[in-house]
PDB file of C-alpha atoms in Angstrom:
ATOM      1  CA  MET A   1      47.087 -27.607  57.054  1.00  0.00           C
ATOM      2  CA  TYR A   2      44.182 -30.033  56.844  1.00  0.00           C
ATOM      3  CA  VAL A   3      41.795 -27.697  58.647  1.00  0.00           C
ATOM      4  CA  ALA A   4      42.984 -24.749  56.541  1.00  0.00           C
ATOM      5  CA  GLN A   5      42.433 -26.668  53.294  1.00  0.00           C
ATOM      6  CA  GLU A   6      38.861 -27.576  54.230  1.00  0.00           C
ATOM      7  CA  LEU A   7      37.993 -24.094  55.484  1.00  0.00           C
ATOM      8  CA  LYS A   8      39.382 -22.448  52.352  1.00  0.00           C
ATOM      9  CA  LYS A   9      36.962 -24.508  50.254  1.00  0.00           C
ATOM     10  CA  LYS A  10      33.909 -24.044  52.491  1.00  0.00           C
ATOM     11  CA  ASN A  11      34.224 -20.725  54.322  1.00  0.00           C
ATOM     12  CA  ILE A  12      36.831 -18.139  53.334  1.00  0.00           C
ATOM     13  CA  ALA A  13      36.033 -15.963  56.368  1.00  0.00           C
ATOM     14  CA  GLU A  14      36.623 -18.812  58.818  1.00  0.00           C
ATOM     15  CA  TYR A  15      39.742 -19.733  56.840  1.00  0.00           C
ATOM     16  CA  LEU A  16      41.173 -16.237  57.276  1.00  0.00           C
ATOM     17  CA  LEU A  17      40.412 -16.182  61.011  1.00  0.00           C
ATOM     18  CA  TYR A  18      41.955 -19.638  61.343  1.00  0.00           C
ATOM     19  CA  MET A  19      45.102 -18.550  59.520  1.00  0.00           C
ATOM     20  CA  TRP A  20      45.428 -15.531  61.822  1.00  0.00           C
ATOM     21  CA  GLN A  21      45.151 -17.946  64.727  1.00  0.00           C
ATOM     22  CA  ILE A  22      47.861 -20.138  63.182  1.00  0.00           C
ATOM     23  CA  GLU A  23      50.130 -17.087  62.894  1.00  0.00           C
ATOM     24  CA  ASP A  24      49.587 -16.418  66.598  1.00  0.00           C
ATOM     25  CA  THR A  25      50.137 -20.094  67.420  1.00  0.00           C
ATOM     26  CA  ILE A  26      53.486 -19.986  65.630  1.00  0.00           C
ATOM     27  CA  ARG A  27      54.399 -16.856  67.593  1.00  0.00           C
ATOM     28  CA  ALA A  28      53.317 -18.490  70.866  1.00  0.00           C
ATOM     29  CA  PHE A  29      55.832 -21.269  70.207  1.00  0.00           C
ATOM     30  CA  GLY A  30      58.576 -18.742  69.479  1.00  0.00           C
ATOM     31  CA  CYS A  31      58.588 -19.630  65.766  1.00  0.00           C
ATOM     32  CA  SER A  32      60.263 -22.909  66.764  1.00  0.00           C
ATOM     33  CA  LEU A  33      59.312 -25.741  64.431  1.00  0.00           C
ATOM     34  CA  GLY A  34      60.637 -28.309  66.912  1.00  0.00           C
ATOM     35  CA  ARG A  35      58.383 -26.999  69.667  1.00  0.00           C
ATOM     36  CA  ILE A  36      55.390 -26.802  67.324  1.00  0.00           C
ATOM     37  CA  ARG A  37      55.961 -30.431  66.321  1.00  0.00           C
ATOM     38  CA  ARG A  38      56.414 -31.706  69.896  1.00  0.00           C
ATOM     39  CA  GLU A  39      53.911 -29.554  71.739  1.00  0.00           C
ATOM     40  CA  TYR A  40      51.240 -28.972  69.110  1.00  0.00           C
ATOM     41  CA  ILE A  41      51.211 -31.283  66.083  1.00  0.00           C
ATOM     42  CA  ASP A  42      51.955 -34.455  68.066  1.00  0.00           C
ATOM     43  CA  ARG A  43      48.793 -33.848  70.108  1.00  0.00           C
ATOM     44  CA  PHE A  44      46.606 -34.534  67.064  1.00  0.00           C
ATOM     45  CA  ASP A  45      45.504 -37.987  65.991  1.00  0.00           C
ATOM     46  CA  TYR A  46      47.465 -37.917  62.736  1.00  0.00           C
ATOM     47  CA  THR A  47      49.384 -40.651  60.993  1.00  0.00           C
ATOM     48  CA  ASP A  48      53.164 -40.236  60.873  1.00  0.00           C
ATOM     49  CA  GLU A  49      52.861 -39.123  57.254  1.00  0.00           C
ATOM     50  CA  GLN A  50      50.228 -36.515  58.151  1.00  0.00           C
ATOM     51  CA  LYS A  51      52.408 -35.240  60.996  1.00  0.00           C
ATOM     52  CA  GLU A  52      55.284 -34.806  58.540  1.00  0.00           C
ATOM     53  CA  GLU A  53      53.048 -32.933  56.083  1.00  0.00           C
ATOM     54  CA  GLU A  54      51.728 -30.715  58.887  1.00  0.00           C
ATOM     55  CA  THR A  55      55.290 -30.073  60.105  1.00  0.00           C
ATOM     56  CA  ASP A  56      56.369 -29.103  56.571  1.00  0.00           C
ATOM     57  CA  TRP A  57      53.389 -26.745  56.300  1.00  0.00           C
ATOM     58  CA  PHE A  58      54.247 -25.043  59.599  1.00  0.00           C
ATOM     59  CA  GLY A  59      57.891 -24.877  58.527  1.00  0.00           C
ATOM     60  CA  ASN A  60      56.908 -23.087  55.326  1.00  0.00           C
ATOM     61  CA  LEU A  61      54.723 -20.645  57.275  1.00  0.00           C
ATOM     62  CA  ILE A  62      57.582 -19.912  59.689  1.00  0.00           C
ATOM     63  CA  THR A  63      59.920 -19.280  56.760  1.00  0.00           C
ATOM     64  CA  MET A  64      57.387 -16.902  55.211  1.00  0.00           C
ATOM     65  CA  MET A  65      56.825 -15.110  58.522  1.00  0.00           C
ATOM     66  CA  ASN A  66      60.574 -14.601  58.891  1.00  0.00           C
ATOM     67  CA  SER A  67      61.106 -13.430  55.320  1.00  0.00           C
ATOM     68  CA  GLU A  68      58.046 -11.143  55.355  1.00  0.00           C
ATOM     69  CA  GLY A  69      58.944  -9.551  58.682  1.00  0.00           C
ATOM     70  CA  CYS A  70      55.839 -10.644  60.554  1.00  0.00           C
ATOM     71  CA  ARG A  71      57.521 -12.832  63.145  1.00  0.00           C
ATOM     72  CA  GLU A  72      56.359 -10.560  65.996  1.00  0.00           C
ATOM     73  CA  GLN A  73      53.138  -9.122  64.556  1.00  0.00           C
ATOM     74  CA  GLY A  74      51.220  -8.584  61.362  1.00  0.00           C
ATOM     75  CA  HIS A  75      49.941 -11.016  58.781  1.00  0.00           C
ATOM     76  CA  LEU A  76      51.443 -13.144  56.058  1.00  0.00           C
ATOM     77  CA  GLN A  77      51.117 -11.887  52.492  1.00  0.00           C
ATOM     78  CA  ILE A  78      48.941 -14.898  51.602  1.00  0.00           C
ATOM     79  CA  ASN A  79      46.474 -13.785  54.276  1.00  0.00           C
ATOM     80  CA  LYS A  80      46.657 -10.134  53.218  1.00  0.00           C
ATOM     81  CA  VAL A  81      45.795 -11.171  49.643  1.00  0.00           C
ATOM     82  CA  THR A  82      42.759 -13.130  50.872  1.00  0.00           C
ATOM     83  CA  LEU A  83      41.600 -10.122  52.880  1.00  0.00           C
ATOM     84  CA  GLN A  84      42.181  -7.846  49.875  1.00  0.00           C
ATOM     85  CA  LYS A  85      40.011 -10.092  47.695  1.00  0.00           C
ATOM     86  CA  LEU A  86      37.230  -9.862  50.265  1.00  0.00           C
ATOM     87  CA  GLU A  87      37.637  -6.078  50.465  1.00  0.00           C
ATOM     88  CA  GLU A  88      37.396  -5.805  46.673  1.00  0.00           C
ATOM     89  CA  LEU A  89      34.290  -7.995  46.583  1.00  0.00           C
ATOM     90  CA  HIS A  90      32.754  -5.891  49.368  1.00  0.00           C
ATOM     91  CA  ALA A  91      33.305  -2.733  47.286  1.00  0.00           C
ATOM     92  CA  GLN A  92      31.790  -4.406  44.203  1.00  0.00           C
ATOM     93  CA  LEU A  93      28.714  -5.517  46.140  1.00  0.00           C
ATOM     94  CA  LEU A  94      28.192  -2.038  47.576  1.00  0.00           C
ATOM     95  CA  SER A  95      28.561  -0.351  44.191  1.00  0.00           C
ATOM     96  CA  SER A  96      25.926  -2.590  42.588  1.00  0.00           C
ATOM     97  CA  SER A  97      22.170  -2.238  42.959  1.00  0.00           C
ATOM     98  CA  ASP A  98      21.880  -6.012  42.440  1.00  0.00           C
ATOM     99  CA  PHE A  99      22.622  -6.807  46.102  1.00  0.00           C
ATOM    100  CA  PRO A 100      20.101  -4.847  48.213  1.00  0.00           C
ATOM    101  CA  PHE A 101      20.230  -7.278  51.149  1.00  0.00           C
ATOM    102  CA  TYR A 102      24.013  -6.967  51.383  1.00  0.00           C
ATOM    103  CA  ASN A 103      23.773  -3.180  51.199  1.00  0.00           C
ATOM    104  CA  ALA A 104      21.090  -3.132  53.900  1.00  0.00           C
ATOM    105  CA  GLU A 105      23.195  -5.277  56.217  1.00  0.00           C
ATOM    106  CA  TYR A 106      26.242  -3.114  55.552  1.00  0.00           C
ATOM    107  CA  TYR A 107      24.360  -0.002  56.667  1.00  0.00           C
ATOM    108  CA  LYS A 108      23.244  -1.834  59.828  1.00  0.00           C
ATOM    109  CA  VAL A 109      26.910  -2.679  60.575  1.00  0.00           C
ATOM    110  CA  LEU A 110      28.420   0.673  59.566  1.00  0.00           C
ATOM    111  CA  PRO A 111      27.851   2.395  62.957  1.00  0.00           C
ATOM    112  CA  PHE A 112      29.696  -0.474  64.671  1.00  0.00           C
ATOM    113  CA  ILE A 113      32.574  -0.197  62.194  1.00  0.00           C
ATOM    114  CA  VAL A 114      32.822   3.558  62.820  1.00  0.00           C
ATOM    115  CA  GLU A 115      32.798   3.017  66.588  1.00  0.00           C
ATOM    116  CA  LEU A 116      35.436   0.272  66.383  1.00  0.00           C
ATOM    117  CA  ARG A 117      37.672   2.421  64.199  1.00  0.00           C
ATOM    118  CA  ASN A 118      37.353   5.382  66.547  1.00  0.00           C
ATOM    119  CA  ARG A 119      38.397   3.182  69.482  1.00  0.00           C
ATOM    120  CA  GLY A 120      41.177   1.351  67.697  1.00  0.00           C
ATOM    121  CA  ALA A 121      44.732   2.252  66.914  1.00  0.00           C
ATOM    122  CA  HIS A 122      44.335   1.386  63.221  1.00  0.00           C
ATOM    123  CA  LYS A 123      42.019   4.085  61.920  1.00  0.00           C
ATOM    124  CA  GLU A 124      43.321   3.596  58.373  1.00  0.00           C
ATOM    125  CA  GLU A 125      42.017   0.020  58.185  1.00  0.00           C
ATOM    126  CA  ASN A 126      39.582  -1.009  55.503  1.00  0.00           C
ATOM    127  CA  GLU A 127      36.063  -1.658  56.815  1.00  0.00           C
ATOM    128  CA  ILE A 128      36.310  -5.387  56.180  1.00  0.00           C
ATOM    129  CA  GLU A 129      39.624  -5.577  58.027  1.00  0.00           C
ATOM    130  CA  THR A 130      37.984  -3.779  60.953  1.00  0.00           C
ATOM    131  CA  CYS A 131      35.234  -6.401  60.921  1.00  0.00           C
ATOM    132  CA  PHE A 132      37.719  -9.263  60.858  1.00  0.00           C
ATOM    133  CA  ASN A 133      39.802  -7.707  63.628  1.00  0.00           C
ATOM    134  CA  SER A 134      36.714  -7.427  65.824  1.00  0.00           C
ATOM    135  CA  LEU A 135      35.687 -11.022  65.108  1.00  0.00           C
ATOM    136  CA  TYR A 136      39.202 -12.242  65.842  1.00  0.00           C
ATOM    137  CA  GLY A 137      39.377 -10.211  69.054  1.00  0.00           C
ATOM    138  CA  VAL A 138      36.093 -11.645  70.315  1.00  0.00           C
ATOM    139  CA  MET A 139      37.210 -15.142  69.328  1.00  0.00           C
ATOM    140  CA  MET A 140      40.353 -14.658  71.452  1.00  0.00           C
ATOM    141  CA  LEU A 141      38.276 -13.347  74.386  1.00  0.00           C
ATOM    142  CA  ARG A 142      36.044 -16.418  74.181  1.00  0.00           C
ATOM    143  CA  LEU A 143      39.042 -18.754  74.093  1.00  0.00           C
ATOM    144  CA  GLN A 144      40.302 -17.014  77.241  1.00  0.00           C
ATOM    145  CA  LYS A 145      36.813 -17.392  78.762  1.00  0.00           C
ATOM    146  CA  LYS A 146      36.562 -13.630  79.298  1.00  0.00           C
ATOM    147  CA  ASP A 147      33.296 -11.724  79.539  1.00  0.00           C
ATOM    148  CA  ILE A 148      31.953 -10.036  76.429  1.00  0.00           C
ATOM    149  CA  SER A 149      29.594  -7.095  76.930  1.00  0.00           C
ATOM    150  CA  LEU A 150      26.072  -7.211  75.542  1.00  0.00           C
ATOM    151  CA  ASN A 151      26.869  -4.284  73.228  1.00  0.00           C
ATOM    152  CA  THR A 152      29.884  -6.129  71.848  1.00  0.00           C
ATOM    153  CA  GLN A 153      27.843  -9.305  71.440  1.00  0.00           C
ATOM    154  CA  HIS A 154      25.223  -7.372  69.466  1.00  0.00           C
ATOM    155  CA  ALA A 155      27.857  -5.722  67.266  1.00  0.00           C
ATOM    156  CA  VAL A 156      29.575  -9.041  66.609  1.00  0.00           C
ATOM    157  CA  LYS A 157      26.259 -10.656  65.686  1.00  0.00           C
ATOM    158  CA  GLU A 158      25.646  -8.007  63.016  1.00  0.00           C
ATOM    159  CA  ILE A 159      29.253  -8.099  61.808  1.00  0.00           C
ATOM    160  CA  THR A 160      29.061 -11.894  61.593  1.00  0.00           C
ATOM    161  CA  THR A 161      25.938 -11.595  59.434  1.00  0.00           C
ATOM    162  CA  LEU A 162      27.661  -9.154  57.057  1.00  0.00           C
ATOM    163  CA  ILE A 163      30.825 -11.268  56.816  1.00  0.00           C
ATOM    164  CA  GLY A 164      28.675 -14.373  56.311  1.00  0.00           C
ATOM    165  CA  MET A 165      26.925 -12.697  53.395  1.00  0.00           C
ATOM    166  CA  LEU A 166      30.280 -11.585  51.978  1.00  0.00           C
ATOM    167  CA  ASN A 167      31.552 -15.155  52.355  1.00  0.00           C
ATOM    168  CA  ASP A 168      28.522 -16.528  50.504  1.00  0.00           C
ATOM    169  CA  HIS A 169      29.048 -14.086  47.622  1.00  0.00           C
ATOM    170  CA  TYR A 170      32.752 -14.970  47.534  1.00  0.00           C
ATOM    171  CA  LEU A 171      32.034 -18.711  47.391  1.00  0.00           C
ATOM    172  CA  ASN A 172      29.280 -18.272  44.801  1.00  0.00           C
ATOM    173  CA  GLY A 173      31.638 -16.195  42.671  1.00  0.00           C
ATOM    174  CA  ALA A 174      34.368 -18.802  43.038  1.00  0.00           C
ATOM    175  CA  LYS A 175      31.922 -21.413  41.758  1.00  0.00           C
ATOM    176  CA  GLY A 176      30.891 -19.167  38.877  1.00  0.00           C
ATOM    177  CA  GLU A 177      27.350 -18.660  40.160  1.00  0.00           C
ATOM    178  CA  GLU A 178      27.384 -14.848  40.053  1.00  0.00           C
TER     179      GLU A 178
END
């Protein structure tokens, strides 16, 4: 909860990836709040009050995952809405001539998006969702200490640049600077 709150203020892209990781963490513990408390939350250097707040937060997420039917796979509606906002901003940036650097980066990334979509099972995904799925997949590979090909590293570097630019525009818009 505390990490999510900070990321949401500072980096919406990292926030979304973190929330996807939290969904998978909940699944890894079998959606058991007791296990999450004992085996996960208690490992952090939190006060008792913070541990209770974190436990409540996880409990609410578990309830939402159960009610939204994403206990086994998929994403919470709150995360889908965040992704949708980023997708809408992406479309706005591309349709405007006021953001030439964003457009240029998009066209550098587009071949990677096309290749990822052609390889993946989710060909109907939005381009931004494809980018996030690739970033999340590479993040998981790194956590597992698995090798990442040079081609994938190059693609992820470009995708990261595009998502970073999208994040900056999102945060600037949220602050009323655009």
